[in-house]
PDB file of C-alpha atoms in Angstrom:
ATOM      1  CA  UNK S   1       0.006  -0.002   0.043  1.00 46.00           C
ATOM      2  CA  UNK S   2       1.710   3.337  -1.139  1.00 45.00           C
ATOM      3  CA  UNK S   3       0.818   6.326   0.781  1.00 40.00           C
ATOM      4  CA  UNK S   4       1.598   9.745   1.465  1.00 45.00           C
ATOM      5  CA  UNK S   5       4.166   9.929   4.275  1.00 34.00           C
ATOM      6  CA  UNK S   6       5.619  13.171   4.010  1.00 34.00           C
ATOM      7  CA  UNK S   7       5.067  15.221   7.370  1.00 33.00           C
ATOM      8  CA  UNK S   8       4.772  18.514   5.133  1.00 36.00           C
ATOM      9  CA  UNK S   9       2.338  17.106   2.900  1.00 42.00           C
ATOM     10  CA  UNK S  10       0.466  15.353   5.838  1.00 37.00           C
ATOM     11  CA  UNK S  11      -0.258  18.749   7.525  1.00 39.00           C
ATOM     12  CA  UNK S  12      -0.476  21.393   5.092  1.00 41.00           C
ATOM     13  CA  UNK S  13      -3.788  22.483   3.368  1.00 42.00           C
ATOM     14  CA  UNK S  14      -3.828  23.561  -0.321  1.00 40.00           C
ATOM     15  CA  UNK S  15      -3.623  27.311   0.819  1.00 41.00           C
ATOM     16  CA  UNK S  16      -0.900  26.949   3.089  1.00 42.00           C
ATOM     17  CA  UNK S  17      -2.603  26.551   6.306  1.00 42.00           C
ATOM     18  CA  UNK S  18      -2.021  23.716   8.733  1.00 46.00           C
ATOM     19  CA  UNK S  19      -4.835  21.107   9.535  1.00 44.00           C
ATOM     20  CA  UNK S  20      -3.150  19.557  12.701  1.00 56.00           C
ATOM     21  CA  UNK S  21      -6.880  19.212  14.395  1.00 69.00           C
ATOM     22  CA  UNK S  22      -8.922  18.375  11.419  1.00 82.00           C
ATOM     23  CA  UNK S  23     -10.270  14.955  10.973  1.00 89.00           C
ATOM     24  CA  UNK S  24      -7.571  12.325  10.297  1.00 92.00           C
ATOM     25  CA  UNK S  25      -8.047  10.645   6.652  1.00 94.00           C
ATOM     26  CA  UNK S  26      -5.805   8.132   5.195  1.00 96.00           C
ATOM     27  CA  UNK S  27      -4.681   8.631   1.447  1.00 95.00           C
ATOM     28  CA  UNK S  28      -3.580   5.800  -0.545  1.00 94.00           C
ATOM     29  CA  UNK S  29      -2.514   5.274  -4.216  1.00 95.00           C
ATOM     30  CA  UNK S  30      -0.707   2.841  -6.497  1.00 95.00           C
ATOM     31  CA  UNK S  31       2.558   4.615  -7.049  1.00 95.00           C
ATOM     32  CA  UNK S  32       3.352   2.264  -9.951  1.00 96.00           C
ATOM     33  CA  UNK S  33       0.501   3.518 -11.673  1.00 97.00           C
ATOM     34  CA  UNK S  34       0.398   7.063 -13.131  1.00 98.00           C
ATOM     35  CA  UNK S  35      -3.412   7.308 -13.239  1.00 98.00           C
ATOM     36  CA  UNK S  36      -3.355   6.660  -9.658  1.00 97.00           C
ATOM     37  CA  UNK S  37      -0.765   9.110  -8.485  1.00 97.00           C
ATOM     38  CA  UNK S  38      -2.309  12.051 -10.443  1.00 98.00           C
ATOM     39  CA  UNK S  39      -5.885  10.960  -9.131  1.00 98.00           C
ATOM     40  CA  UNK S  40      -4.827  11.125  -5.661  1.00 97.00           C
ATOM     41  CA  UNK S  41      -2.863  14.565  -5.980  1.00 96.00           C
ATOM     42  CA  UNK S  42      -5.919  16.026  -7.564  1.00 97.00           C
ATOM     43  CA  UNK S  43      -8.321  14.958  -5.129  1.00 97.00           C
ATOM     44  CA  UNK S  44      -6.214  15.898  -2.047  1.00 96.00           C
ATOM     45  CA  UNK S  45      -5.915  19.577  -3.136  1.00 95.00           C
ATOM     46  CA  UNK S  46      -9.796  19.939  -2.517  1.00 95.00           C
ATOM     47  CA  UNK S  47      -9.353  18.284   1.293  1.00 93.00           C
ATOM     48  CA  UNK S  48      -9.835  21.708   3.141  1.00 90.00           C
ATOM     49  CA  UNK S  49      -9.355  20.934   6.543  1.00 88.00           C
ATOM     50  CA  UNK S  50      -9.136  17.260   6.373  1.00 92.00           C
ATOM     51  CA  UNK S  51      -5.782  16.121   8.059  1.00 91.00           C
ATOM     52  CA  UNK S  52      -4.282  13.628   5.502  1.00 90.00           C
ATOM     53  CA  UNK S  53      -2.083  11.000   7.068  1.00 85.00           C
ATOM     54  CA  UNK S  54       0.250   8.033   6.056  1.00 74.00           C
ATOM     55  CA  UNK S  55       0.366   4.229   6.813  1.00 70.00           C
ATOM     56  CA  UNK S  56       2.590   4.794   9.733  1.00 62.00           C
ATOM     57  CA  UNK S  57       0.110   6.880  11.559  1.00 68.00           C
ATOM     58  CA  UNK S  58      -2.815   4.565  12.317  1.00 71.00           C
ATOM     59  CA  UNK S  59      -3.080   4.831  15.994  1.00 73.00           C
ATOM     60  CA  UNK S  60      -5.725   5.799  16.335  1.00 84.00           C
ATOM     61  CA  UNK S  61      -7.387   4.832  13.239  1.00 85.00           C
ATOM     62  CA  UNK S  62      -8.238   7.502  10.788  1.00 92.00           C
ATOM     63  CA  UNK S  63     -11.992   8.453  10.270  1.00 93.00           C
ATOM     64  CA  UNK S  64     -12.167   7.526   6.647  1.00 95.00           C
ATOM     65  CA  UNK S  65      -9.745   6.902   3.752  1.00 96.00           C
ATOM     66  CA  UNK S  66      -9.377   7.490   0.114  1.00 97.00           C
ATOM     67  CA  UNK S  67      -7.610   4.301  -1.726  1.00 96.00           C
ATOM     68  CA  UNK S  68      -6.973   4.738  -5.314  1.00 96.00           C
ATOM     69  CA  UNK S  69      -7.041   1.432  -7.217  1.00 94.00           C
ATOM     70  CA  UNK S  70      -5.162  -0.630  -4.535  1.00 92.00           C
ATOM     71  CA  UNK S  71      -7.942  -3.240  -3.552  1.00 92.00           C
ATOM     72  CA  UNK S  72      -5.813  -5.154  -1.135  1.00 92.00           C
ATOM     73  CA  UNK S  73      -5.249  -1.768   0.652  1.00 92.00           C
ATOM     74  CA  UNK S  74      -9.053  -1.028   0.563  1.00 94.00           C
ATOM     75  CA  UNK S  75     -10.085  -4.615   2.211  1.00 93.00           C
ATOM     76  CA  UNK S  76      -7.528  -4.184   4.736  1.00 92.00           C
ATOM     77  CA  UNK S  77      -8.823  -0.705   6.055  1.00 93.00           C
ATOM     78  CA  UNK S  78     -12.289  -2.211   5.900  1.00 93.00           C
ATOM     79  CA  UNK S  79     -11.186  -5.069   8.074  1.00 92.00           C
ATOM     80  CA  UNK S  80     -10.174  -2.598  10.446  1.00 90.00           C
ATOM     81  CA  UNK S  81     -13.469  -0.790  10.497  1.00 92.00           C
ATOM     82  CA  UNK S  82     -12.290   2.266   8.453  1.00 93.00           C
ATOM     83  CA  UNK S  83     -14.894   3.756   5.971  1.00 94.00           C
ATOM     84  CA  UNK S  84     -13.270   3.763   2.424  1.00 95.00           C
ATOM     85  CA  UNK S  85     -13.937   5.452  -0.837  1.00 96.00           C
ATOM     86  CA  UNK S  86     -12.296   3.384  -3.462  1.00 96.00           C
ATOM     87  CA  UNK S  87     -11.427   5.349  -6.596  1.00 96.00           C
ATOM     88  CA  UNK S  88     -10.551   3.657  -9.944  1.00 94.00           C
ATOM     89  CA  UNK S  89      -8.370   5.973 -11.332  1.00 95.00           C
ATOM     90  CA  UNK S  90      -7.601   5.142 -15.250  1.00 94.00           C
ATOM     91  CA  UNK S  91      -8.780   2.832 -18.072  1.00 91.00           C
ATOM     92  CA  UNK S  92      -9.353  -0.900 -16.494  1.00 86.00           C
ATOM     93  CA  UNK S  93      -6.939  -3.510 -17.487  1.00 81.00           C
ATOM     94  CA  UNK S  94      -8.815  -6.497 -19.332  1.00 75.00           C
ATOM     95  CA  UNK S  95      -6.585  -8.919 -17.792  1.00 71.00           C
ATOM     96  CA  UNK S  96      -7.017  -7.615 -14.111  1.00 70.00           C
ATOM     97  CA  UNK S  97      -9.050 -10.081 -11.999  1.00 64.00           C
ATOM     98  CA  UNK S  98      -9.400  -7.804  -8.776  1.00 72.00           C
ATOM     99  CA  UNK S  99     -12.894  -6.818  -8.107  1.00 75.00           C
ATOM    100  CA  UNK S 100     -13.557  -3.491  -6.429  1.00 77.00           C
ATOM    101  CA  UNK S 101     -14.358  -3.853  -2.573  1.00 82.00           C
ATOM    102  CA  UNK S 102     -18.089  -4.353  -2.413  1.00 80.00           C
ATOM    103  CA  UNK S 103     -18.066  -2.589   1.044  1.00 88.00           C
ATOM    104  CA  UNK S 104     -16.265   0.580   0.152  1.00 92.00           C
ATOM    105  CA  UNK S 105     -17.876   3.677  -1.677  1.00 93.00           C
ATOM    106  CA  UNK S 106     -17.028   3.094  -5.496  1.00 93.00           C
ATOM    107  CA  UNK S 107     -15.987   5.652  -7.784  1.00 94.00           C
ATOM    108  CA  UNK S 108     -14.657   5.673 -11.386  1.00 93.00           C
ATOM    109  CA  UNK S 109     -12.713   8.206 -13.083  1.00 94.00           C
ATOM    110  CA  UNK S 110     -14.613   8.283 -16.412  1.00 89.00           C
ATOM    111  CA  UNK S 111     -15.225  11.470 -18.693  1.00 90.00           C
ATOM    112  CA  UNK S 112     -18.851  11.793 -19.806  1.00 89.00           C
ATOM    113  CA  UNK S 113     -17.864  12.068 -23.586  1.00 91.00           C
ATOM    114  CA  UNK S 114     -15.885   8.926 -23.604  1.00 90.00           C
ATOM    115  CA  UNK S 115     -17.496   5.625 -24.930  1.00 83.00           C
ATOM    116  CA  UNK S 116     -18.513   3.251 -22.073  1.00 76.00           C
ATOM    117  CA  UNK S 117     -15.924   0.341 -21.684  1.00 72.00           C
ATOM    118  CA  UNK S 118     -18.723  -2.021 -19.969  1.00 70.00           C
ATOM    119  CA  UNK S 119     -21.113  -1.948 -17.192  1.00 68.00           C
ATOM    120  CA  UNK S 120     -20.247  -0.180 -13.913  1.00 68.00           C
ATOM    121  CA  UNK S 121     -19.497  -2.619 -10.683  1.00 66.00           C
ATOM    122  CA  UNK S 122     -22.844  -2.420  -8.544  1.00 66.00           C
ATOM    123  CA  UNK S 123     -22.915   0.742  -6.466  1.00 70.00           C
ATOM    124  CA  UNK S 124     -19.906   2.452  -8.326  1.00 81.00           C
ATOM    125  CA  UNK S 125     -20.520   6.032  -9.534  1.00 89.00           C
ATOM    126  CA  UNK S 126     -18.417   7.744 -12.494  1.00 89.00           C
ATOM    127  CA  UNK S 127     -16.848  11.016 -11.072  1.00 91.00           C
ATOM    128  CA  UNK S 128     -16.583  13.212 -14.285  1.00 88.00           C
ATOM    129  CA  UNK S 129     -13.120  14.495 -14.990  1.00 94.00           C
ATOM    130  CA  UNK S 130     -10.634  14.642 -12.342  1.00 96.00           C
ATOM    131  CA  UNK S 131      -9.189  17.960 -13.429  1.00 95.00           C
ATOM    132  CA  UNK S 132      -5.997  19.816 -11.671  1.00 96.00           C
ATOM    133  CA  UNK S 133      -6.799  22.292  -9.131  1.00 93.00           C
ATOM    134  CA  UNK S 134      -4.815  25.082 -11.087  1.00 93.00           C
ATOM    135  CA  UNK S 135      -5.838  25.289 -14.987  1.00 91.00           C
ATOM    136  CA  UNK S 136      -3.585  27.993 -15.763  1.00 92.00           C
ATOM    137  CA  UNK S 137      -0.328  27.802 -17.849  1.00 92.00           C
ATOM    138  CA  UNK S 138       3.109  29.739 -17.972  1.00 91.00           C
ATOM    139  CA  UNK S 139       3.216  32.307 -20.612  1.00 91.00           C
ATOM    140  CA  UNK S 140       6.892  31.473 -21.032  1.00 92.00           C
ATOM    141  CA  UNK S 141       6.355  27.725 -21.226  1.00 93.00           C
ATOM    142  CA  UNK S 142       9.261  26.010 -22.965  1.00 94.00           C
ATOM    143  CA  UNK S 143      10.604  22.292 -23.473  1.00 96.00           C
ATOM    144  CA  UNK S 144       8.968  19.229 -23.693  1.00 97.00           C
ATOM    145  CA  UNK S 145       7.082  17.145 -21.079  1.00 98.00           C
ATOM    146  CA  UNK S 146       6.928  13.447 -21.971  1.00 98.00           C
ATOM    147  CA  UNK S 147       4.702  11.518 -19.559  1.00 98.00           C
ATOM    148  CA  UNK S 148       4.882   7.787 -19.688  1.00 98.00           C
ATOM    149  CA  UNK S 149       2.939   4.943 -18.118  1.00 98.00           C
ATOM    150  CA  UNK S 150       4.538   1.686 -17.991  1.00 98.00           C
ATOM    151  CA  UNK S 151       1.716   0.099 -15.506  1.00 96.00           C
ATOM    152  CA  UNK S 152       0.502  -3.202 -16.728  1.00 93.00           C
ATOM    153  CA  UNK S 153       2.716  -3.066 -19.921  1.00 96.00           C
ATOM    154  CA  UNK S 154       4.879  -6.449 -20.672  1.00 96.00           C
ATOM    155  CA  UNK S 155       8.561  -6.286 -19.916  1.00 97.00           C
ATOM    156  CA  UNK S 156       9.656  -6.776 -23.690  1.00 97.00           C
ATOM    157  CA  UNK S 157       7.143  -4.209 -25.082  1.00 98.00           C
ATOM    158  CA  UNK S 158       8.524  -1.857 -22.494  1.00 98.00           C
ATOM    159  CA  UNK S 159      12.171  -2.267 -23.384  1.00 98.00           C
ATOM    160  CA  UNK S 160      11.562  -2.101 -27.092  1.00 98.00           C
ATOM    161  CA  UNK S 161       9.787   1.281 -26.553  1.00 98.00           C
ATOM    162  CA  UNK S 162      12.445   2.521 -24.241  1.00 98.00           C
ATOM    163  CA  UNK S 163      15.350   1.705 -26.332  1.00 97.00           C
ATOM    164  CA  UNK S 164      13.710   2.514 -29.615  1.00 96.00           C
ATOM    165  CA  UNK S 165      10.746   5.137 -29.880  1.00 97.00           C
ATOM    166  CA  UNK S 166      11.716   6.807 -26.291  1.00 98.00           C
ATOM    167  CA  UNK S 167      15.426   7.537 -27.083  1.00 97.00           C
ATOM    168  CA  UNK S 168      14.476   8.875 -30.552  1.00 97.00           C
ATOM    169  CA  UNK S 169      11.567  11.195 -29.187  1.00 98.00           C
ATOM    170  CA  UNK S 170      13.656  12.362 -26.282  1.00 98.00           C
ATOM    171  CA  UNK S 171      16.457  13.307 -28.704  1.00 97.00           C
ATOM    172  CA  UNK S 172      14.367  15.246 -31.012  1.00 97.00           C
ATOM    173  CA  UNK S 173      12.637  17.005 -28.117  1.00 97.00           C
ATOM    174  CA  UNK S 174      16.181  18.163 -26.811  1.00 97.00           C
ATOM    175  CA  UNK S 175      16.884  19.419 -30.236  1.00 96.00           C
ATOM    176  CA  UNK S 176      13.455  20.813 -31.135  1.00 95.00           C
ATOM    177  CA  UNK S 177      12.437  22.325 -27.947  1.00 96.00           C
ATOM    178  CA  UNK S 178      15.611  22.788 -25.946  1.00 96.00           C
ATOM    179  CA  UNK S 179      14.904  20.162 -23.265  1.00 97.00           C
ATOM    180  CA  UNK S 180      13.033  17.063 -22.503  1.00 98.00           C
ATOM    181  CA  UNK S 181      11.626  15.998 -18.885  1.00 98.00           C
ATOM    182  CA  UNK S 182      10.360  12.175 -18.991  1.00 98.00           C
ATOM    183  CA  UNK S 183       8.031  11.361 -15.964  1.00 98.00           C
ATOM    184  CA  UNK S 184       7.352   7.739 -15.629  1.00 98.00           C
ATOM    185  CA  UNK S 185       5.451   5.590 -13.076  1.00 98.00           C
ATOM    186  CA  UNK S 186       7.812   2.548 -13.214  1.00 98.00           C
ATOM    187  CA  UNK S 187      10.783   1.195 -14.970  1.00 97.00           C
ATOM    188  CA  UNK S 188      12.798   4.022 -14.152  1.00 98.00           C
ATOM    189  CA  UNK S 189      16.003   1.879 -14.392  1.00 98.00           C
ATOM    190  CA  UNK S 190      15.102   0.565 -17.682  1.00 98.00           C
ATOM    191  CA  UNK S 191      14.407   4.401 -18.902  1.00 98.00           C
ATOM    192  CA  UNK S 192      17.538   5.666 -17.689  1.00 98.00           C
ATOM    193  CA  UNK S 193      19.589   2.830 -19.236  1.00 97.00           C
ATOM    194  CA  UNK S 194      17.826   3.205 -22.702  1.00 97.00           C
ATOM    195  CA  UNK S 195      18.431   6.927 -22.771  1.00 97.00           C
ATOM    196  CA  UNK S 196      22.339   6.126 -21.832  1.00 95.00           C
ATOM    197  CA  UNK S 197      24.484   9.336 -22.864  1.00 95.00           C
ATOM    198  CA  UNK S 198      21.272  11.589 -23.312  1.00 97.00           C
ATOM    199  CA  UNK S 199      20.880  12.085 -19.625  1.00 96.00           C
ATOM    200  CA  UNK S 200      24.600  13.623 -19.825  1.00 95.00           C
ATOM    201  CA  UNK S 201      22.951  16.517 -22.063  1.00 94.00           C
ATOM    202  CA  UNK S 202      21.472  19.540 -20.182  1.00 94.00           C
ATOM    203  CA  UNK S 203      17.900  19.774 -20.247  1.00 95.00           C
ATOM    204  CA  UNK S 204      17.083  15.971 -20.229  1.00 97.00           C
ATOM    205  CA  UNK S 205      15.705  14.800 -16.620  1.00 97.00           C
ATOM    206  CA  UNK S 206      13.980  11.651 -15.791  1.00 98.00           C
ATOM    207  CA  UNK S 207      11.609  11.568 -13.017  1.00 98.00           C
ATOM    208  CA  UNK S 208       9.323   9.046 -11.176  1.00 98.00           C
ATOM    209  CA  UNK S 209       5.875  10.225 -11.358  1.00 98.00           C
ATOM    210  CA  UNK S 210       5.179   9.603  -7.374  1.00 96.00           C
ATOM    211  CA  UNK S 211       8.041  12.115  -6.338  1.00 96.00           C
ATOM    212  CA  UNK S 212       7.231  15.002  -8.663  1.00 97.00           C
ATOM    213  CA  UNK S 213       3.973  16.875  -9.684  1.00 97.00           C
ATOM    214  CA  UNK S 214       3.026  16.469 -13.353  1.00 98.00           C
ATOM    215  CA  UNK S 215       0.410  19.144 -13.412  1.00 97.00           C
ATOM    216  CA  UNK S 216       2.881  21.562 -12.508  1.00 97.00           C
ATOM    217  CA  UNK S 217       5.579  20.387 -15.109  1.00 98.00           C
ATOM    218  CA  UNK S 218       2.897  20.658 -17.567  1.00 97.00           C
ATOM    219  CA  UNK S 219       2.197  24.182 -16.966  1.00 96.00           C
ATOM    220  CA  UNK S 220       5.635  25.128 -17.866  1.00 96.00           C
ATOM    221  CA  UNK S 221       6.123  22.735 -20.851  1.00 96.00           C
ATOM    222  CA  UNK S 222       5.591  23.998 -24.444  1.00 94.00           C
ATOM    223  CA  UNK S 223       5.079  20.464 -26.070  1.00 95.00           C
ATOM    224  CA  UNK S 224       3.180  17.531 -24.229  1.00 96.00           C
ATOM    225  CA  UNK S 225       3.693  14.037 -25.414  1.00 98.00           C
ATOM    226  CA  UNK S 226       1.868  11.453 -23.356  1.00 98.00           C
ATOM    227  CA  UNK S 227       0.628   7.893 -22.927  1.00 98.00           C
ATOM    228  CA  UNK S 228      -2.948   7.405 -23.551  1.00 98.00           C
ATOM    229  CA  UNK S 229      -4.205   7.495 -20.089  1.00 98.00           C
ATOM    230  CA  UNK S 230      -6.984   9.057 -18.444  1.00 97.00           C
ATOM    231  CA  UNK S 231      -5.225  11.292 -16.289  1.00 97.00           C
ATOM    232  CA  UNK S 232      -3.014  12.954 -18.855  1.00 98.00           C
ATOM    233  CA  UNK S 233      -6.218  13.350 -21.021  1.00 96.00           C
ATOM    234  CA  UNK S 234      -7.949  15.023 -18.144  1.00 96.00           C
ATOM    235  CA  UNK S 235      -4.955  17.338 -17.786  1.00 96.00           C
ATOM    236  CA  UNK S 236      -5.043  18.498 -21.316  1.00 95.00           C
ATOM    237  CA  UNK S 237      -8.554  19.090 -21.418  1.00 94.00           C
ATOM    238  CA  UNK S 238      -8.915  20.888 -18.565  1.00 93.00           C
ATOM    239  CA  UNK S 239      -6.220  23.193 -19.764  1.00 93.00           C
ATOM    240  CA  UNK S 240      -7.543  23.243 -23.204  1.00 91.00           C
ATOM    241  CA  UNK S 241      -4.079  22.327 -24.353  1.00 93.00           C
ATOM    242  CA  UNK S 242      -2.614  20.492 -27.303  1.00 93.00           C
ATOM    243  CA  UNK S 243      -1.132  16.998 -26.864  1.00 95.00           C
ATOM    244  CA  UNK S 244       0.066  13.977 -29.005  1.00 96.00           C
ATOM    245  CA  UNK S 245      -0.325  10.459 -27.904  1.00 97.00           C
ATOM    246  CA  UNK S 246       2.738   8.161 -27.527  1.00 98.00           C
ATOM    247  CA  UNK S 247       2.040   4.851 -29.183  1.00 97.00           C
ATOM    248  CA  UNK S 248      -0.220   2.659 -26.597  1.00 97.00           C
ATOM    249  CA  UNK S 249       1.788  -0.034 -24.570  1.00 97.00           C
ATOM    250  CA  UNK S 250      -0.148  -2.699 -23.002  1.00 96.00           C
ATOM    251  CA  UNK S 251      -3.886  -4.009 -23.191  1.00 95.00           C
ATOM    252  CA  UNK S 252      -5.105  -1.003 -21.168  1.00 94.00           C
ATOM    253  CA  UNK S 253      -3.618   1.816 -22.977  1.00 97.00           C
ATOM    254  CA  UNK S 254      -4.599   0.397 -26.458  1.00 96.00           C
ATOM    255  CA  UNK S 255      -8.212  -0.126 -25.269  1.00 94.00           C
ATOM    256  CA  UNK S 256      -8.465   3.574 -24.219  1.00 96.00           C
ATOM    257  CA  UNK S 257      -6.733   4.730 -27.350  1.00 96.00           C
ATOM    258  CA  UNK S 258      -9.212   2.997 -29.606  1.00 95.00           C
ATOM    259  CA  UNK S 259     -12.255   4.494 -27.673  1.00 94.00           C
ATOM    260  CA  UNK S 260     -10.611   8.218 -27.835  1.00 95.00           C
ATOM    261  CA  UNK S 261     -10.173   7.876 -31.307  1.00 95.00           C
ATOM    262  CA  UNK S 262     -13.894   7.217 -31.911  1.00 93.00           C
ATOM    263  CA  UNK S 263     -14.391  10.694 -30.501  1.00 92.00           C
ATOM    264  CA  UNK S 264     -11.119  13.013 -30.693  1.00 93.00           C
ATOM    265  CA  UNK S 265      -8.825  13.117 -33.764  1.00 92.00           C
ATOM    266  CA  UNK S 266      -5.437  13.320 -31.341  1.00 93.00           C
ATOM    267  CA  UNK S 267      -2.145  13.553 -33.000  1.00 93.00           C
ATOM    268  CA  UNK S 268      -0.040  10.699 -32.556  1.00 95.00           C
ATOM    269  CA  UNK S 269       3.803  11.009 -31.546  1.00 96.00           C
ATOM    270  CA  UNK S 270       5.240   8.168 -33.524  1.00 92.00           C
ATOM    271  CA  UNK S 271       7.313  10.016 -36.002  1.00 93.00           C
ATOM    272  CA  UNK S 272      10.045  12.105 -34.380  1.00 95.00           C
ATOM    273  CA  UNK S 273      11.138  13.791 -37.590  1.00 94.00           C
ATOM    274  CA  UNK S 274       7.651  15.240 -38.160  1.00 93.00           C
ATOM    275  CA  UNK S 275       8.064  19.248 -37.735  1.00 91.00           C
ATOM    276  CA  UNK S 276       4.319  19.379 -36.849  1.00 88.00           C
ATOM    277  CA  UNK S 277       4.897  17.231 -33.569  1.00 91.00           C
ATOM    278  CA  UNK S 278       7.018  19.952 -32.243  1.00 91.00           C
ATOM    279  CA  UNK S 279       4.718  22.915 -33.435  1.00 85.00           C
ATOM    280  CA  UNK S 280       2.024  21.591 -30.635  1.00 73.00           C
ATOM    281  CA  UNK S 281       2.312  24.872 -28.657  1.00 65.00           C
ATOM    282  CA  UNK S 282       1.037  26.957 -31.531  1.00 57.00           C
ATOM    283  CA  UNK S 283      -1.628  24.832 -32.431  1.00 51.00           C
ATOM    284  CA  UNK S 284      -4.875  26.674 -33.460  1.00 48.00           C
ATOM    285  CA  UNK S 285      -7.709  26.339 -31.046  1.00 47.00           C
ATOM    286  CA  UNK S 286      -5.268  24.640 -28.526  1.00 57.00           C
ATOM    287  CA  UNK S 287      -6.252  21.218 -29.563  1.00 69.00           C
ATOM    288  CA  UNK S 288      -9.510  19.447 -30.482  1.00 85.00           C
ATOM    289  CA  UNK S 289     -11.330  19.900 -27.044  1.00 90.00           C
ATOM    290  CA  UNK S 290     -13.994  22.193 -28.833  1.00 86.00           C
ATOM    291  CA  UNK S 291     -15.363  19.293 -30.593  1.00 88.00           C
ATOM    292  CA  UNK S 292     -16.801  17.715 -27.217  1.00 88.00           C
ATOM    293  CA  UNK S 293     -20.260  18.314 -26.124  1.00 85.00           C
ATOM    294  CA  UNK S 294     -20.193  20.892 -23.649  1.00 80.00           C
ATOM    295  CA  UNK S 295     -22.896  19.162 -21.633  1.00 79.00           C
ATOM    296  CA  UNK S 296     -20.454  16.256 -21.105  1.00 77.00           C
ATOM    297  CA  UNK S 297     -17.449  18.332 -20.265  1.00 73.00           C
ATOM    298  CA  UNK S 298     -17.626  17.993 -16.339  1.00 83.00           C
ATOM    299  CA  UNK S 299     -14.463  18.987 -14.685  1.00 90.00           C
ATOM    300  CA  UNK S 300     -15.482  18.609 -11.259  1.00 91.00           C
ATOM    301  CA  UNK S 301     -14.528  15.032 -10.734  1.00 94.00           C
ATOM    302  CA  UNK S 302     -11.853  15.772  -7.955  1.00 96.00           C
ATOM    303  CA  UNK S 303     -13.963  17.850  -5.959  1.00 95.00           C
ATOM    304  CA  UNK S 304     -16.837  15.230  -6.063  1.00 94.00           C
ATOM    305  CA  UNK S 305     -14.623  12.581  -4.786  1.00 96.00           C
ATOM    306  CA  UNK S 306     -13.219  14.759  -1.971  1.00 96.00           C
ATOM    307  CA  UNK S 307     -16.848  15.733  -0.965  1.00 95.00           C
ATOM    308  CA  UNK S 308     -17.746  12.071  -0.836  1.00 94.00           C
ATOM    309  CA  UNK S 309     -14.580  11.513   1.521  1.00 95.00           C
ATOM    310  CA  UNK S 310     -15.457  14.774   3.576  1.00 93.00           C
ATOM    311  CA  UNK S 311     -18.886  13.349   4.396  1.00 92.00           C
ATOM    312  CA  UNK S 312     -17.459  10.083   5.529  1.00 91.00           C
ATOM    313  CA  UNK S 313     -14.833  11.704   7.656  1.00 89.00           C
ATOM    314  CA  UNK S 314     -17.613  13.975   9.316  1.00 84.00           C
ATOM    315  CA  UNK S 315     -20.341  11.464   9.854  1.00 73.00           C
ATOM    316  CA  UNK S 316     -18.807   7.856   9.156  1.00 53.00           C
ATOM    317  CA  UNK S 317     -20.950   5.090   8.299  1.00 49.00           C
TER     318      UNK S 317
END
């Protein structure tokens, strides 16, 4: 069970106030899954006076918990008598065999404009889009942000991408935009090995997604290349920002990419030599988001999940 453990993060409210006396709520996410870490950060920004805690701070037990994707963690907390909001943050992996915990309040990150991927679990509710708290971007943005998810990707497929397309895209991003920041959820050793000497170049960085804030990095980047994952799509949509999709890796990404293609004509980052790929920051209308039905354009998913957690914390079931 991966949790927020920093004392600073546990006590600081989004506006800088401290919440030492607020109800204690446990926050948990799968740090090896990009969607999960993005979802937790975005919900956490709306907790107000609730006091987030980590796994080492369970005495006394928290009044409620938010668990993103980690079914065993949710089951353990429910066994301790802690009310749980279980959030499914990304497109489901068809090979996954874990059912959401039935005793938890189930929430599913699912934009209204996306075609359904199957029936919802009993009692689960779609959240709408989990958008970042701040939707503004830097006027002086520069460089490239490459947001990569290797969660659920077979080892051979991940290695082929890292040693081939990733290296080529990073090299082209450095030459075309001056810098490239690669943020990934897992497989960091593989990525650093594949990039090799490129990491010695000023402007090329590799970060673990759980240790940085991709939403902040995106605000400062001119070009956005991303795996087809819901958290990244939500980020670009909320900011009406252009993006290009990396080749989908693994069954979950391929399934989501197929569904998105039914609705949105998003460009692909499959040709590092394409000049248009590096001119995304100047794209007219800042991407295809104007094509979506405004009635389905609900960006309040993070607030909605935070409100559910707050209701549990103030009036536990």
